[in-house]
CSV table of C-alpha atoms in Angstrom, one decimal:
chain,number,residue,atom,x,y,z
A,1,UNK,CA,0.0,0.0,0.0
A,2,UNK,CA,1.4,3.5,-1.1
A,3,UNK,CA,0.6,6.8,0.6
A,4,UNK,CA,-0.1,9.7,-1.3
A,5,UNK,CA,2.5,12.7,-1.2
A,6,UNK,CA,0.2,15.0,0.6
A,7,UNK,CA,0.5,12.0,3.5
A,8,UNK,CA,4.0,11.6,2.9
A,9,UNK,CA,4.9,15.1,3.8
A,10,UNK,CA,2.8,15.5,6.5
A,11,UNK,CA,4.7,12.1,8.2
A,12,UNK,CA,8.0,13.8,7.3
A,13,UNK,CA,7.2,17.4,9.3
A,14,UNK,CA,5.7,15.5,12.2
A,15,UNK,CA,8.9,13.4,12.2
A,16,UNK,CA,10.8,16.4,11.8
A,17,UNK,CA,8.9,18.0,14.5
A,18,UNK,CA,9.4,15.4,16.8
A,19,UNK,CA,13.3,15.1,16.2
A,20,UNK,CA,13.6,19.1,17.0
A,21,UNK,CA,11.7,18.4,20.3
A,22,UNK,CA,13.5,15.4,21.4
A,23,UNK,CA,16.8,17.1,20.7
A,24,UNK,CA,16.1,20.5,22.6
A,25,UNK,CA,14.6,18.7,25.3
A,26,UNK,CA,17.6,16.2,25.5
A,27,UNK,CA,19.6,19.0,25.6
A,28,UNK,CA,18.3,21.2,28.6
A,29,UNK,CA,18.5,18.2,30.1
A,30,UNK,CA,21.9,16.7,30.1
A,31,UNK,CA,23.8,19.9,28.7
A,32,UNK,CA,22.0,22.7,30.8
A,33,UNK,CA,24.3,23.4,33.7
A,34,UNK,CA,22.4,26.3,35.1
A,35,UNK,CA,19.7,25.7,38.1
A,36,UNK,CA,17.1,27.8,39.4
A,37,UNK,CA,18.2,29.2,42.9
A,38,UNK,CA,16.8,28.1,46.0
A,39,UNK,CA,16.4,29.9,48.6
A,40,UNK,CA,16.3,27.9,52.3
A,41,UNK,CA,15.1,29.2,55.6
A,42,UNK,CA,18.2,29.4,58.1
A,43,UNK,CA,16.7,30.8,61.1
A,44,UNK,CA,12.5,31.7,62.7
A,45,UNK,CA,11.4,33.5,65.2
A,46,UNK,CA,8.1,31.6,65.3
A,47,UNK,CA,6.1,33.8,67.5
A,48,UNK,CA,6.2,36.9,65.8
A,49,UNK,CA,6.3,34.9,61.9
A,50,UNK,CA,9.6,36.2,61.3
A,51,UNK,CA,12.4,34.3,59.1
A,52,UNK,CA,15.9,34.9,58.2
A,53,UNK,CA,16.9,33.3,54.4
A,54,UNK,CA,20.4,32.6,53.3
A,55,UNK,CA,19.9,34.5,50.3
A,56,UNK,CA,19.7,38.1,52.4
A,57,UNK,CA,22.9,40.3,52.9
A,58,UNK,CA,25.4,40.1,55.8
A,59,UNK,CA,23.9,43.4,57.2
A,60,UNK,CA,20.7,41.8,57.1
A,61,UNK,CA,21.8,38.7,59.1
A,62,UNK,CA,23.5,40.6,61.2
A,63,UNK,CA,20.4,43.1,62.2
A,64,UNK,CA,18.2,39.6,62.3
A,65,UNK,CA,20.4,38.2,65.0
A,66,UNK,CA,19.8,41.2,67.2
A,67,UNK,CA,16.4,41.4,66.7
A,68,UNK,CA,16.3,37.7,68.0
A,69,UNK,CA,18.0,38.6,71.1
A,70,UNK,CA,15.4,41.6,71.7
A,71,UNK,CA,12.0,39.7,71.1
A,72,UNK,CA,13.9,37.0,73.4
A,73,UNK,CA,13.7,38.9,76.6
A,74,UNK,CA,10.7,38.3,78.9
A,75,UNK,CA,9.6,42.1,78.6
A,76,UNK,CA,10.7,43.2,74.8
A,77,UNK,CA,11.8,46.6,75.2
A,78,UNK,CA,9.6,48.0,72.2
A,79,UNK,CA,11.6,51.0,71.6
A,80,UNK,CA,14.6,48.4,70.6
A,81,UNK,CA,12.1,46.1,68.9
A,82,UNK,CA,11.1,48.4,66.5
A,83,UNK,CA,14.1,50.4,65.8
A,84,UNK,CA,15.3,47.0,64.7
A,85,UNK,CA,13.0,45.8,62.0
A,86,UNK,CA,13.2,49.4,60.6
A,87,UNK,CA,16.1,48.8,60.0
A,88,UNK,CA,15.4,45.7,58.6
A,89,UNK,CA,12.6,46.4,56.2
A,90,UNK,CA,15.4,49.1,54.8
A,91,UNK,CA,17.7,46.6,54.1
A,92,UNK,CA,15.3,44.1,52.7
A,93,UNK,CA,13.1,46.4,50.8
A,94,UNK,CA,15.8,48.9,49.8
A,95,UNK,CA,18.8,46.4,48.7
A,96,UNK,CA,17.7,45.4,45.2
A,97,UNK,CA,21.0,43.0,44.5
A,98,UNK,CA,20.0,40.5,46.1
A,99,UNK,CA,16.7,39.8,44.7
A,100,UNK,CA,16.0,37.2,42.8
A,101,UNK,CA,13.2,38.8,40.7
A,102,UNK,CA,10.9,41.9,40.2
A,103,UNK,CA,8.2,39.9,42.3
A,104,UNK,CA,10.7,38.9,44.9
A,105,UNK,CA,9.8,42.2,47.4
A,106,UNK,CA,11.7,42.8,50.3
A,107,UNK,CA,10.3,43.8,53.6
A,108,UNK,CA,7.3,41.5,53.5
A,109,UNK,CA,7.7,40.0,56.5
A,110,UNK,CA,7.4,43.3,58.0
A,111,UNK,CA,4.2,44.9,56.8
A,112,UNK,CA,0.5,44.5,58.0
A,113,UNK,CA,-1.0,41.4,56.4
A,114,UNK,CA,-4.3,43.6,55.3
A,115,UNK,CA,-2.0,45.9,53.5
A,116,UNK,CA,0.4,43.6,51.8
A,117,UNK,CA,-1.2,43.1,48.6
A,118,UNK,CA,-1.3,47.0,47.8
A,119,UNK,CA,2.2,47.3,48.6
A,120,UNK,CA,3.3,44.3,46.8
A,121,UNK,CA,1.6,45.8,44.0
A,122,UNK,CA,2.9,49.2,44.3
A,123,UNK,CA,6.7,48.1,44.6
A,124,UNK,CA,6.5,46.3,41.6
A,125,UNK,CA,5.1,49.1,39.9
A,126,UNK,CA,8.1,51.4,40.9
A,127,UNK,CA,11.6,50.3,43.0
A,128,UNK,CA,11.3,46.8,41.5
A,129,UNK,CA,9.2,47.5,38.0
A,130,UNK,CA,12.7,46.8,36.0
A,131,UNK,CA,15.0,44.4,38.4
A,132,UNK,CA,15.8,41.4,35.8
A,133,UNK,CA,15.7,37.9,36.9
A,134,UNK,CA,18.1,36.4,38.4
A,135,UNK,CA,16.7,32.8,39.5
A,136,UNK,CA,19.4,31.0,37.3
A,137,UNK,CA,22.1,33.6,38.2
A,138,UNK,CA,24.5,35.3,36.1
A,139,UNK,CA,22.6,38.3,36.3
A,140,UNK,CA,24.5,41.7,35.0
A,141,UNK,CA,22.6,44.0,35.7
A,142,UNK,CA,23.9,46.7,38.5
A,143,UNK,CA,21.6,47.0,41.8
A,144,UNK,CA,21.4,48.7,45.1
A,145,UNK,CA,22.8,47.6,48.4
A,146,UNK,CA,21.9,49.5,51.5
A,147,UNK,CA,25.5,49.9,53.6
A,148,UNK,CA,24.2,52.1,56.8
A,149,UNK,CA,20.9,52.3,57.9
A,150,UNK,CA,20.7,56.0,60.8
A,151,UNK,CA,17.2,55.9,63.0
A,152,UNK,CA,17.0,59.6,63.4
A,153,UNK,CA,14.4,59.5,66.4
A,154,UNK,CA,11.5,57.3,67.6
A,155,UNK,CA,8.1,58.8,68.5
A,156,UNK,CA,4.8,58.1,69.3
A,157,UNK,CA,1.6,59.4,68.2
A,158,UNK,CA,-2.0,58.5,66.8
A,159,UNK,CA,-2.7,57.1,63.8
A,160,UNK,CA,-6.0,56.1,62.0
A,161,UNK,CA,-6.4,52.7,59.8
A,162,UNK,CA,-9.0,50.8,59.3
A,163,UNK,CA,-11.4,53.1,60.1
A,164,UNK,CA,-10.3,53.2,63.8
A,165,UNK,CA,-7.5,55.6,66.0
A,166,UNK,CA,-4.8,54.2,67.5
A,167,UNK,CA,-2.9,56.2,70.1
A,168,UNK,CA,0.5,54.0,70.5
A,169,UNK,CA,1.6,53.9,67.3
A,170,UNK,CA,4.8,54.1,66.8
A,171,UNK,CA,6.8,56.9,63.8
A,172,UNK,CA,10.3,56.1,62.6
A,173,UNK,CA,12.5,58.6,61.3
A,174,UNK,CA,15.1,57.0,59.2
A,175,UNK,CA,18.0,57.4,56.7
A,176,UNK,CA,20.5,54.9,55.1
A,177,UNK,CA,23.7,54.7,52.4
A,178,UNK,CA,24.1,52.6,49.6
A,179,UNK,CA,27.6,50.8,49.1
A,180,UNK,CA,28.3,52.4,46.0
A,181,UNK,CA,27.1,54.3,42.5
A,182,UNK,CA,24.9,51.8,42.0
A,183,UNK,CA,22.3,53.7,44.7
A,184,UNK,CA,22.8,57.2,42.9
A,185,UNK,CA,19.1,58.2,42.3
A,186,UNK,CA,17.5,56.2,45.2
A,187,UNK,CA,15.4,57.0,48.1
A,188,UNK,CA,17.6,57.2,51.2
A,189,UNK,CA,15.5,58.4,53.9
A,190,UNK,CA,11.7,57.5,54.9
A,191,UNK,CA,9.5,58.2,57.4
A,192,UNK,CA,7.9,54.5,58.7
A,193,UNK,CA,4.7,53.7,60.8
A,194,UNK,CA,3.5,50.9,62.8
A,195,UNK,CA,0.7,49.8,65.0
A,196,UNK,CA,0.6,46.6,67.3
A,197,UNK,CA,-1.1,43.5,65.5
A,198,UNK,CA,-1.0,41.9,68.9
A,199,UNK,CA,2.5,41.7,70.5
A,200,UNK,CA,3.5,42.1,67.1
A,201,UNK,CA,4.4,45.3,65.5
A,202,UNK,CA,3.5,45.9,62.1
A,203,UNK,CA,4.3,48.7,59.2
A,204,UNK,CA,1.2,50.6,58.1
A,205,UNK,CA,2.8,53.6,56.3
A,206,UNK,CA,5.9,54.0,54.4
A,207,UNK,CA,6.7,57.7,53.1
């Protein structure tokens, strides 16, 4: 039994087809060197739904350490407590070199749950709207890193959210430094607010 040409050449491009496939495929596989980055959880403070990643900076790491020590005490000195993850959600928010992605937002971990998604959004609108992947590394693209991070002065005062006045809440003066040029045209000071989800203290307003 012959087949027609018409059936012939459709055999021949879905061989074809197939052979390209197999090949790339085959090759990604064996040939393909480069693996996505994963990122591994080296350290919680449970209570408060904090956690420190390998993938942050050393200044970072550092900071996290002595916020462990704070929220460790049997009465946290709040004063300390939030001094420390303002300087924290600088480093994480504002050191872009160390992201993996545009979607990979820093400072999460600090900011109220009920106003996470805006921010999310918002950062990846703006700071992190062009930081190219890096998940399989070899990224060349030139990024931030915080270097210093100054809390000018603590204060307290009242603050409205949710339709409700809170009277402890707590306003955070702060500036910072970036390690080199690559910072030149970045914010470097901010004015941060936070409120008590609880024991826990949570940013409400970044400006």
């Amino acid at each position: 039994m012959r087949l027609k040409k018409g059936v012939k050449r459709k055999l021949i491009i879905i061989i074809i087809v197939l052979v390209i496939v197999l090949g790339v495929t085959c090759y990604f596989k064996f040939f393909n060197t480069n693996k996505a980055k994963k990122v591994k959880v080296i350290s919680e403070i449970n209570e408060y739904s904090y956690q420190l990643k390998d993938s942050k900076n050393q200044l970072y790491k550092k900071e996290f350490k002595n916020l462990e020590k704070i929220l460790k005490e049997k009465d946290v000195d709040e004063d300390k407590y939030v001094r420390s993850i303002s300087k924290l959600f600088i480093i994480d928010f504002y050191s872009l070199s160390d992201k993996l992605a545009k979607t990979d937002v820093g400072g999460s971990d600090f900011v109220y749950s009920e106003e996470l998604p805006d921010f999310l959004e918002k950062a990846e609108d703006t700071i992190y709207k062009y930081v190219e992947s890096n998940v399989y590394g070899g990224r060349k693209q030139k990024l931030p890193t915080v270097e210093t991070v100054t809390i000018k002065d603590v204060t307290t005062s009242s603050f409205e959210y949710n339709d409700k006045v809170v009277d402890d809440a707590y306003v955070v003066n702060v500036s910072w430094t970036y390690t080199d040029s690559a910072g030149d045209g970045y914010q470097d000071s901010a004015t941060l607010t936070f409120v008590h989800d609880g024991k826990k203290l949570v940013l409400v307003e970044l400006k």
